[in-house]
PDB file of C-alpha atoms and ligand atoms in Angstrom:
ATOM      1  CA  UNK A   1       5.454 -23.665  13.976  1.00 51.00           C
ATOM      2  CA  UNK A   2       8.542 -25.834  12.743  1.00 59.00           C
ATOM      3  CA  UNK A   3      11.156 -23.254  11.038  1.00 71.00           C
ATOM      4  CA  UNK A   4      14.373 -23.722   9.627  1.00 81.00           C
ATOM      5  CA  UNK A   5      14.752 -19.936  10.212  1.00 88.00           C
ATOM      6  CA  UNK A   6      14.259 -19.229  13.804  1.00 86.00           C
ATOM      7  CA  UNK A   7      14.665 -21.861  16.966  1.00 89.00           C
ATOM      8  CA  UNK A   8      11.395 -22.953  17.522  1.00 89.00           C
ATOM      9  CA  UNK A   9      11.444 -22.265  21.518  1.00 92.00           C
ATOM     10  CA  UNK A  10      12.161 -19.105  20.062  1.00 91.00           C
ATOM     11  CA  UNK A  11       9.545 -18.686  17.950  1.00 89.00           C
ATOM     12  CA  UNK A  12       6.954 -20.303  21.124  1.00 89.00           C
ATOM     13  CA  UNK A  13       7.963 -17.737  22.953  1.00 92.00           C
ATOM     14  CA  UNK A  14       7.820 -14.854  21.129  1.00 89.00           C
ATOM     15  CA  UNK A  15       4.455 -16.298  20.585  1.00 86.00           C
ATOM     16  CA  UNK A  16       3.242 -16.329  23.492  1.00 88.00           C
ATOM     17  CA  UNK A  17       3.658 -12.891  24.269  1.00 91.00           C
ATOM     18  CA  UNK A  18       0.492 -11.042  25.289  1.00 89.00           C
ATOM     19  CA  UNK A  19       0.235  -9.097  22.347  1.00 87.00           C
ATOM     20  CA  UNK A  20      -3.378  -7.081  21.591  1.00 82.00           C
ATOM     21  CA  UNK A  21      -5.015  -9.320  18.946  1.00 87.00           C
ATOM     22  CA  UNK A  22      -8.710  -9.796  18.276  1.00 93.00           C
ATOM     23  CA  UNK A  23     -11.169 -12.622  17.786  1.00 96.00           C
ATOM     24  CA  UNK A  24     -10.941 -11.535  13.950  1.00 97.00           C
ATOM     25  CA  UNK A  25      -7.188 -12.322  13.558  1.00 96.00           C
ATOM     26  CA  UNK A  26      -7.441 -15.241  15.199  1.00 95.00           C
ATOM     27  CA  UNK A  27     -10.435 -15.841  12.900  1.00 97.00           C
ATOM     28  CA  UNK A  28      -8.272 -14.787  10.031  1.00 98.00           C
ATOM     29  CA  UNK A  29      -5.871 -17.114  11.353  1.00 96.00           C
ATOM     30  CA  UNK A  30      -7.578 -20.253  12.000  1.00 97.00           C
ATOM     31  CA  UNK A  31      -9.599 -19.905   8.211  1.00 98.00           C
ATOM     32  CA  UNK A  32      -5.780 -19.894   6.608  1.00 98.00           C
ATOM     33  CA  UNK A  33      -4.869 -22.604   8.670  1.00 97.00           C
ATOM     34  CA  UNK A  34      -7.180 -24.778   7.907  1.00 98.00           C
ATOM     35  CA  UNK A  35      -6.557 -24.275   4.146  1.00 98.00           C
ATOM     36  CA  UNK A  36      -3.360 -24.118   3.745  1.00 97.00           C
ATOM     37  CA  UNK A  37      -3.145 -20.224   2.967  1.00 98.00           C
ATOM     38  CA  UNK A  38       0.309 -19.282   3.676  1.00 97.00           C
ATOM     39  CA  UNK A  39      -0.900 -15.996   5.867  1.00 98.00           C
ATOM     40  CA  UNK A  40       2.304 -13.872   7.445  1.00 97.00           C
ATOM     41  CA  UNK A  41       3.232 -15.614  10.809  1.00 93.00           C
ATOM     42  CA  UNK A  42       2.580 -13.573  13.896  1.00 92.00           C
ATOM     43  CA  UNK A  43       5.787 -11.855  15.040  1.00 91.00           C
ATOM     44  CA  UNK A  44       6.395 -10.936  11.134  1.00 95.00           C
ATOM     45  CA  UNK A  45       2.627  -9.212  11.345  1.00 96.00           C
ATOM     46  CA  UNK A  46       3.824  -7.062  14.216  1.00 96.00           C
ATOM     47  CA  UNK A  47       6.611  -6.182  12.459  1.00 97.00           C
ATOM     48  CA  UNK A  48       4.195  -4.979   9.607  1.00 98.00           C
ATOM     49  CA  UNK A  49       2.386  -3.018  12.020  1.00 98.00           C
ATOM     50  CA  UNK A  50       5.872  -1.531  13.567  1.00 98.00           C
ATOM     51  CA  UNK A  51       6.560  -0.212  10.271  1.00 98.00           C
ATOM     52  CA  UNK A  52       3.560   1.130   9.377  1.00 98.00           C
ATOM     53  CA  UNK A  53       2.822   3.237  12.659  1.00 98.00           C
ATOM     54  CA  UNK A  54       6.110   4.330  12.143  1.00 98.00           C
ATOM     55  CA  UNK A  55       6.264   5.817   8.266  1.00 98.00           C
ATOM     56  CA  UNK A  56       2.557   6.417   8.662  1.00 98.00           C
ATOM     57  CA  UNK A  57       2.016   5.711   4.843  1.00 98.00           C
ATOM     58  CA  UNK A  58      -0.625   7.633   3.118  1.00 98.00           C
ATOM     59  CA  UNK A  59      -0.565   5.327   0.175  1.00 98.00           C
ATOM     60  CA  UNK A  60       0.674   1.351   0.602  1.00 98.00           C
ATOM     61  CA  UNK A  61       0.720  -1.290  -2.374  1.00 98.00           C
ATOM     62  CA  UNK A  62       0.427  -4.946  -1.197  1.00 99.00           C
ATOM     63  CA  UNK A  63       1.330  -7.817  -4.392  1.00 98.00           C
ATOM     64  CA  UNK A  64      -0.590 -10.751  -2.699  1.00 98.00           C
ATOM     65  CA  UNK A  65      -3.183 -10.084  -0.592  1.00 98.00           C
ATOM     66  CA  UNK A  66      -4.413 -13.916   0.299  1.00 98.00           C
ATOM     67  CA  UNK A  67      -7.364 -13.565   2.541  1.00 98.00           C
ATOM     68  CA  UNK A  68      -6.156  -9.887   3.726  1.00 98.00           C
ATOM     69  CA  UNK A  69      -4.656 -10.135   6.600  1.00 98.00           C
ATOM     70  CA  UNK A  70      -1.197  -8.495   6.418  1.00 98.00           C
ATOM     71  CA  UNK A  71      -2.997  -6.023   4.807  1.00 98.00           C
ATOM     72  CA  UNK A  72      -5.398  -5.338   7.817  1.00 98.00           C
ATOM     73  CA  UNK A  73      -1.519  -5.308   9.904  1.00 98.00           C
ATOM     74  CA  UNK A  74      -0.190  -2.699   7.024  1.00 98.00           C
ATOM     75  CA  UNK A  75      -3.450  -0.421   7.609  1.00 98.00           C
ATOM     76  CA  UNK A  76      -2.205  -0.343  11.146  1.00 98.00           C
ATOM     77  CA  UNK A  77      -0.526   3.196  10.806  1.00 98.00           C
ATOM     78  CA  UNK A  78      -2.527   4.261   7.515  1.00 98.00           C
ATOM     79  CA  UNK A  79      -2.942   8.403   7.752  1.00 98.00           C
ATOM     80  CA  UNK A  80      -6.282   9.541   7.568  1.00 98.00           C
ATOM     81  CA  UNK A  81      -7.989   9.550   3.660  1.00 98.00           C
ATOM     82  CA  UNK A  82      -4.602   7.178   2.331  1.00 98.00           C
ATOM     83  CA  UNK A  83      -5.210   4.104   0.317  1.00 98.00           C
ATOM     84  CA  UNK A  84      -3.857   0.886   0.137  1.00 98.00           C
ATOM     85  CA  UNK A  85      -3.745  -0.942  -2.896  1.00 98.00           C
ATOM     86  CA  UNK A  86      -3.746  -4.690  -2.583  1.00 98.00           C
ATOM     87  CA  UNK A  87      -3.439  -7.237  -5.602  1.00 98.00           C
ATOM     88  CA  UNK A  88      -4.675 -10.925  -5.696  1.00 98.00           C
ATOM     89  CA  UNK A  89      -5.233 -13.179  -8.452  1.00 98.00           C
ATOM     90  CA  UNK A  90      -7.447 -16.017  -6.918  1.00 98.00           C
ATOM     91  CA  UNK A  91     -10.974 -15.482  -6.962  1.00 98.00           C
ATOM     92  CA  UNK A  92     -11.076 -17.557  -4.092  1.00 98.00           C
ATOM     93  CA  UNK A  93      -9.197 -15.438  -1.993  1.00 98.00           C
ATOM     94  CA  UNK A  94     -10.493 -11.835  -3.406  1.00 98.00           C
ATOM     95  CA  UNK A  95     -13.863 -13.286  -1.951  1.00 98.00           C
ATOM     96  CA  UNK A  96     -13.030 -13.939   1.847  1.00 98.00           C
ATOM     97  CA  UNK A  97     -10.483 -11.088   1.793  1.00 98.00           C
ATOM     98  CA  UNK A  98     -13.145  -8.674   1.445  1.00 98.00           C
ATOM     99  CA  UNK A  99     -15.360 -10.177   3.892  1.00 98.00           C
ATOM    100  CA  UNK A 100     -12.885 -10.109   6.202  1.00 98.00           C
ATOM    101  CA  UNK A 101     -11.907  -5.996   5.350  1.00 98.00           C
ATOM    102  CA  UNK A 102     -15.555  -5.269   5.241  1.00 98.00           C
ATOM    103  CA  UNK A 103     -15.823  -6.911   9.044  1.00 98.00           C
ATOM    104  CA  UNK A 104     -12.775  -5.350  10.146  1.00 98.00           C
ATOM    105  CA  UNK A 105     -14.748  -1.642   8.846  1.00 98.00           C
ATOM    106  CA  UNK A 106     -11.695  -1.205   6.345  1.00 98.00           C
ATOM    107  CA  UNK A 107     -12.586  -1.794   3.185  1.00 98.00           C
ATOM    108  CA  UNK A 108     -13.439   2.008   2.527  1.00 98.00           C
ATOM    109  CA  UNK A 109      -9.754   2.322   2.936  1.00 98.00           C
ATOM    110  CA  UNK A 110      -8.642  -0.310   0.666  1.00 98.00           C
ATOM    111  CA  UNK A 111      -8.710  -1.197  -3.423  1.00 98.00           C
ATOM    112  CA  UNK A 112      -8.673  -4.911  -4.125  1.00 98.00           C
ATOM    113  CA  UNK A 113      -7.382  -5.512  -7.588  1.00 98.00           C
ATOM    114  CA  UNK A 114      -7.787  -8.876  -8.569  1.00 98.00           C
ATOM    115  CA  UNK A 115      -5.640  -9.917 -11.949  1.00 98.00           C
ATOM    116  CA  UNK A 116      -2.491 -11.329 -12.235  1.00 98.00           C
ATOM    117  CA  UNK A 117       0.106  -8.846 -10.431  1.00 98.00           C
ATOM    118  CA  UNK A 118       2.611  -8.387 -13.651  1.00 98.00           C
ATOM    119  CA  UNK A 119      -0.271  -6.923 -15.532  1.00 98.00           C
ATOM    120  CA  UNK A 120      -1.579  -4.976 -12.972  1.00 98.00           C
ATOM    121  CA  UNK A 121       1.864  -3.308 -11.932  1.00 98.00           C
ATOM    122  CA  UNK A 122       2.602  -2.617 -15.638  1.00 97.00           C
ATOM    123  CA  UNK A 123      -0.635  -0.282 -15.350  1.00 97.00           C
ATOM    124  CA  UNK A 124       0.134   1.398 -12.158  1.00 95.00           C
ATOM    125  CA  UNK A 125      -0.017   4.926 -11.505  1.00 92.00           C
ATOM    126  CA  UNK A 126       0.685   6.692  -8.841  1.00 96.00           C
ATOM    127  CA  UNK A 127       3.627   6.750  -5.985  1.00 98.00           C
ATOM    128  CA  UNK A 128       3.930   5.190  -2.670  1.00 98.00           C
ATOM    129  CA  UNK A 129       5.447   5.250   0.594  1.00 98.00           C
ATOM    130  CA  UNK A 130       5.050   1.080   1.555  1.00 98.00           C
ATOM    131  CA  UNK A 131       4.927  -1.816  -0.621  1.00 99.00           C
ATOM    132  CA  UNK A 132       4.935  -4.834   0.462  1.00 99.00           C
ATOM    133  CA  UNK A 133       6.476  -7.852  -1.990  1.00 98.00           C
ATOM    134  CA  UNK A 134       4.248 -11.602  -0.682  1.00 98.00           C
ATOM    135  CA  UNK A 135       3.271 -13.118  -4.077  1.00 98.00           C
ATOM    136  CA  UNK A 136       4.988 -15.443  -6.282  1.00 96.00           C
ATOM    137  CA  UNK A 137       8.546 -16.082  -4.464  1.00 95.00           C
ATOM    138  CA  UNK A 138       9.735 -16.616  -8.191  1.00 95.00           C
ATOM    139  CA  UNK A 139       8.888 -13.711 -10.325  1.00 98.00           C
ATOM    140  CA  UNK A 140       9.976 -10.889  -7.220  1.00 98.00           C
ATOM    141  CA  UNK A 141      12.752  -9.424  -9.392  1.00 98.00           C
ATOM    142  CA  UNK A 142       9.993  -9.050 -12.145  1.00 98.00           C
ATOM    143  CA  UNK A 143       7.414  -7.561  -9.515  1.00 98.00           C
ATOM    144  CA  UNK A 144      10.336  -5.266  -8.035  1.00 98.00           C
ATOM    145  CA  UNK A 145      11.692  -3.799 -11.343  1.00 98.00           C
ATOM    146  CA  UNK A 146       7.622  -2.763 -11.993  1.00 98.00           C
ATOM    147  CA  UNK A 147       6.980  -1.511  -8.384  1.00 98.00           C
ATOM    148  CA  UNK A 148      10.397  -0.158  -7.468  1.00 98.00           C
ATOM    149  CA  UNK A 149       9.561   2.968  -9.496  1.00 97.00           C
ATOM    150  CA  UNK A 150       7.065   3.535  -7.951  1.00 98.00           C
ATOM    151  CA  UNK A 151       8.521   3.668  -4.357  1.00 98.00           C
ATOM    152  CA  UNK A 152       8.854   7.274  -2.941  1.00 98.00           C
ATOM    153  CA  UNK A 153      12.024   8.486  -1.310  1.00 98.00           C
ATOM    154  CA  UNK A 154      12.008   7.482   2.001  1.00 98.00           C
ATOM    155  CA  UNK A 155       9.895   5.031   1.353  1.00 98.00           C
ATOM    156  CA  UNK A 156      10.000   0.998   2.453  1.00 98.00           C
ATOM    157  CA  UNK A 157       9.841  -1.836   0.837  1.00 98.00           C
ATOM    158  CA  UNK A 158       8.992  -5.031   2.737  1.00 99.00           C
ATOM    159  CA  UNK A 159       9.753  -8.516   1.006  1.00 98.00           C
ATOM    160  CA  UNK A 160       8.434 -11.507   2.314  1.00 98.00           C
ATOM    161  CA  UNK A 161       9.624 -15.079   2.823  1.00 97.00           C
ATOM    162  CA  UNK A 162      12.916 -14.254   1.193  1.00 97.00           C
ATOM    163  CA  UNK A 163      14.548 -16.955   3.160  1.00 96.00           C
ATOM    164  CA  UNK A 164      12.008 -19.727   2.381  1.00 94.00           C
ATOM    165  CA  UNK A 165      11.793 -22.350   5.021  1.00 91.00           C
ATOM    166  CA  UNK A 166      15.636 -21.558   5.505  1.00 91.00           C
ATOM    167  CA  UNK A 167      16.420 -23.434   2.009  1.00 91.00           C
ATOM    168  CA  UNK A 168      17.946 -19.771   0.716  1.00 92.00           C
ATOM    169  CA  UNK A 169      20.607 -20.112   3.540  1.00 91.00           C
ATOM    170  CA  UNK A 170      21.331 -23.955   3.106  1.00 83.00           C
ATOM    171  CA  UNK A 171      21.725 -24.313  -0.086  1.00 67.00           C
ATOM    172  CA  UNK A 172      21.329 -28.068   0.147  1.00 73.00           C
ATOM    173  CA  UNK A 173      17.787 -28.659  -1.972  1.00 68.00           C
ATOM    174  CA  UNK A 174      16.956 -31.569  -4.326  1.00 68.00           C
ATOM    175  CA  UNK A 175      13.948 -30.802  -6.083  1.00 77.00           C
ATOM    176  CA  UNK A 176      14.114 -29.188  -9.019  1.00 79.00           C
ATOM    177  CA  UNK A 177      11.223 -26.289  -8.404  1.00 79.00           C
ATOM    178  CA  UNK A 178      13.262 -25.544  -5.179  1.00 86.00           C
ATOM    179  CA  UNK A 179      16.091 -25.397  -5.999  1.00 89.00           C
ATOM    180  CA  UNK A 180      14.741 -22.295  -8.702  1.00 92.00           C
ATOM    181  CA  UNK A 181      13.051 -20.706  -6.359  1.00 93.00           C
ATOM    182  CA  UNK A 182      15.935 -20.935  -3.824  1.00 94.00           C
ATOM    183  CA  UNK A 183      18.175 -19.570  -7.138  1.00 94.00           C
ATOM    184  CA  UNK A 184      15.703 -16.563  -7.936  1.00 96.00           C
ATOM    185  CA  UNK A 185      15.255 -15.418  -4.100  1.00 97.00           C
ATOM    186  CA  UNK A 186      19.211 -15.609  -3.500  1.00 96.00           C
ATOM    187  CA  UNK A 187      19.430 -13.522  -6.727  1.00 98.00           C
ATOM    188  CA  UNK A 188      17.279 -11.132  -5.488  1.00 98.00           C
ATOM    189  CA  UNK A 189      18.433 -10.741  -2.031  1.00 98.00           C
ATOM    190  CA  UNK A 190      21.824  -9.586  -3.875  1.00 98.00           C
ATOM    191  CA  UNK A 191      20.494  -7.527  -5.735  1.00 98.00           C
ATOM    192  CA  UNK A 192      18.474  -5.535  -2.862  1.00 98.00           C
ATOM    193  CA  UNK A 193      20.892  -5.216  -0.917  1.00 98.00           C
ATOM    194  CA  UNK A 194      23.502  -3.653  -3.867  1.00 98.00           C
ATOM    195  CA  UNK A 195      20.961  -1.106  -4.917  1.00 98.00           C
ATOM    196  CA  UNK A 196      22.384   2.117  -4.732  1.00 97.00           C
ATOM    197  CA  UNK A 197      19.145   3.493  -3.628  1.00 97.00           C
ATOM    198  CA  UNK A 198      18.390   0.899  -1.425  1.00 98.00           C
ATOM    199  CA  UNK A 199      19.479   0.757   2.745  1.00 98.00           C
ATOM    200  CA  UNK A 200      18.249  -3.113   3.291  1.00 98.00           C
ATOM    201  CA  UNK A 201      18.214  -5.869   6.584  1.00 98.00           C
ATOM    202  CA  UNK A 202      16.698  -8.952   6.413  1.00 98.00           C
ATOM    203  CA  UNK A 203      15.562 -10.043   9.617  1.00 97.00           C
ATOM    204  CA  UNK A 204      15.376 -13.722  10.322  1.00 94.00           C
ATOM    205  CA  UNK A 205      11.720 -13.677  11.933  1.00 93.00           C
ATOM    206  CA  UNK A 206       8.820 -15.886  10.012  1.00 94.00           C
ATOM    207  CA  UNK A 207       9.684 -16.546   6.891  1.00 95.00           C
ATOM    208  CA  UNK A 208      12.210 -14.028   6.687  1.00 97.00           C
ATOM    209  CA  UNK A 209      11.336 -10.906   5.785  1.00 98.00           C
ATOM    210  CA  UNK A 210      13.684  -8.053   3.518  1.00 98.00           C
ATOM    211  CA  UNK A 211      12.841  -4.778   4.787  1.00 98.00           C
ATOM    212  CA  UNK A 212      14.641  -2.034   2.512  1.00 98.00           C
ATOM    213  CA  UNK A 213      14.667   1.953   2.570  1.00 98.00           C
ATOM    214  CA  UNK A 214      14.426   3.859  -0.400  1.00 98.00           C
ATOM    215  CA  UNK A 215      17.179   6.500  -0.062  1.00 97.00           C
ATOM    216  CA  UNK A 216      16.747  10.006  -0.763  1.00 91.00           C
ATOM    217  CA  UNK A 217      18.172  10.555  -4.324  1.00 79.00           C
ATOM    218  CA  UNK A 218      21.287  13.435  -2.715  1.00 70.00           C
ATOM    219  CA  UNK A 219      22.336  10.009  -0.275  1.00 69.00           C
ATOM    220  CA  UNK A 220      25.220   7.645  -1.655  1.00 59.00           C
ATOM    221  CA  UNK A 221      25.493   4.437  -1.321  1.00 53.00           C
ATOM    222  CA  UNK A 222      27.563   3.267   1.729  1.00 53.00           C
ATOM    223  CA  UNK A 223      28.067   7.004   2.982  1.00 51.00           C
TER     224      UNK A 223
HETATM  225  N1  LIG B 301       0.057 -11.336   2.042  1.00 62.06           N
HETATM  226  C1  LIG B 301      -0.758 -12.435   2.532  1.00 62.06           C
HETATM  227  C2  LIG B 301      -0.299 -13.776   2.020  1.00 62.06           C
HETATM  228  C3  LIG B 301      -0.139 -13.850   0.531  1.00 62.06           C
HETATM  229  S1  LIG B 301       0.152 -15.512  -0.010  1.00 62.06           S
HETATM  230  C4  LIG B 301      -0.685 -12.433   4.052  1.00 62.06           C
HETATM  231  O1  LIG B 301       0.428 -12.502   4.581  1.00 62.06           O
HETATM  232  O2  LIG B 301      -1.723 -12.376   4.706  1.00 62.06           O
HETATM  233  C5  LIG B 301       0.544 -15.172  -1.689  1.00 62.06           C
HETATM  234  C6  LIG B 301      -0.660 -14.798  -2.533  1.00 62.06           C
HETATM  235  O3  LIG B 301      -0.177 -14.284  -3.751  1.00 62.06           O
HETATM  236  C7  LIG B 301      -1.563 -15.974  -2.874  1.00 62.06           C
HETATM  237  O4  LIG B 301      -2.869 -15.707  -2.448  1.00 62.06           O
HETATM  238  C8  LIG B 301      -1.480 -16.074  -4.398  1.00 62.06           C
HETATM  239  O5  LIG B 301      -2.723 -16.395  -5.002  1.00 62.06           O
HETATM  240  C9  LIG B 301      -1.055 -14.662  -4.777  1.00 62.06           C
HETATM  241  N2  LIG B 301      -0.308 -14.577  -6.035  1.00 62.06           N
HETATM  242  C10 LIG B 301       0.721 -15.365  -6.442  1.00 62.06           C
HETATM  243  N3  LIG B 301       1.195 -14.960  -7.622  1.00 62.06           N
HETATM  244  C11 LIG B 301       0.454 -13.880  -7.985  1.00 62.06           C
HETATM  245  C12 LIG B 301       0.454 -13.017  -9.121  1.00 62.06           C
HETATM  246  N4  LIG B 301       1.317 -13.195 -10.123  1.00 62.06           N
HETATM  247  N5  LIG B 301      -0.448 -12.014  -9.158  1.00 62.06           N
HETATM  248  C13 LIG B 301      -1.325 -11.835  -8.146  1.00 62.06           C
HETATM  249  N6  LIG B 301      -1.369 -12.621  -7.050  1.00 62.06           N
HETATM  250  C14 LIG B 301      -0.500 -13.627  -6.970  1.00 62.06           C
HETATM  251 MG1  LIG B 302       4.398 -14.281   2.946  1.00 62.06          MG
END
């Protein structure tokens, strides 16, 4: 619950709120908790769903799938016969994150890919209308310039945890693999949110989370 991002009576509150949720999420939840699996927090997993119901993506690409569940939040608005594509390189999170589709009676709708995401995205085909950025906070700019391509007009992209633990605001960090990390997501928020075909807002909920809108190719930037 502690958060360098949002005040944490905040955060309790918003938590509290009587939002549907089922004895799988909580599950879902508990099974992360318990080992450490940095799962999407709440409020940033109705924010998933938000998005989806609203662009109601046919196809969706996920680059870190953990035990699946912001993917079972992304399937939320899913059209009929779409896909999503989710990528994970730990076998010991491919394993519980199909259990948990296959419980959740999604799994027809979903392909698991599980290799390292850079070699995966270098083989891609296909276009889509969500993508959502939660692996390696370091190597996003190398994920991005893969998937970004890929992204249909119109379409979103959703970065996670771009303001890690608030450190990417602060600017204040000692250690060493921090303070990269801090460098690399700072780099990449500035360059989101200069893309020319990019509309971006990074909302300070969870982690913080970049949400960005592929423009359509006539639209210029700032007009
Ligand atoms: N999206 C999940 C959480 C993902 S945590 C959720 O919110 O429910 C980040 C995951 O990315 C971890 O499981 C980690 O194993 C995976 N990961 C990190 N780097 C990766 C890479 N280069 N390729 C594929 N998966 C990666
Ligand atoms: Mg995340």
């Amino acid at each position: 619950m502690e958060s360098n991002i949002t005040p944490e009576f905040i955060i309790r509150y918003l938590r509290s709120l009587p939002y549907p949720d089922s004895a799988l999420f909580q599950e879902m939840e508990q099974y992360a908790q318990q080992r450490y699996i940095p799962i999407i927090q709440k409020e940033a997993a109705q924010l998933l769903r938000v998005l989806s119901q609203l662009k109601k993506p046919e196809r969706i690409l996920e680059i870190g799938t953990a035990i699946g569940y912001s993917a079972l939040h992304l399937l939320a608005g899913l059209r009929p016969g779409g896909k999503l594509v989710t990528i994970e390189k730990e076998p010991e999170m491919t394993e519980p994150a199909w259990e948990f589709l296959e419980r959740a009676g999604k799994s027809s709708m979903v392909e698991l890919i599980e290799d390292d995401a850079l070699c995966v995205l270098e083989q891609l085909s296909g276009s889509y209308d969500m993508i959502f950025m939660d692996a390696a906070k370091g190597q996003y700019q190398e994920f991005f310039d893969l998937a970004f391509p890929r992204l249909n007009a119109g379409g979103i992209l959703i970065s996670d945890n771009v303001l890690y633990k608030g450190y990417v605001a602060d600017g204040a960090v000692a250690e060493h693999k921090r303070r990269t990390i801090v460098q690399r997501l700072r780099a990449y928020l500035d360059m989101l949110v200069r893309h020319p075909l990019l509309d971006t807002c990074v909302i300070p909920i969870g982690d913080g989370v970049a949400v960005s809108v592929r423009k359509w190719e006539s639209e210029k930037h700032g007009e």
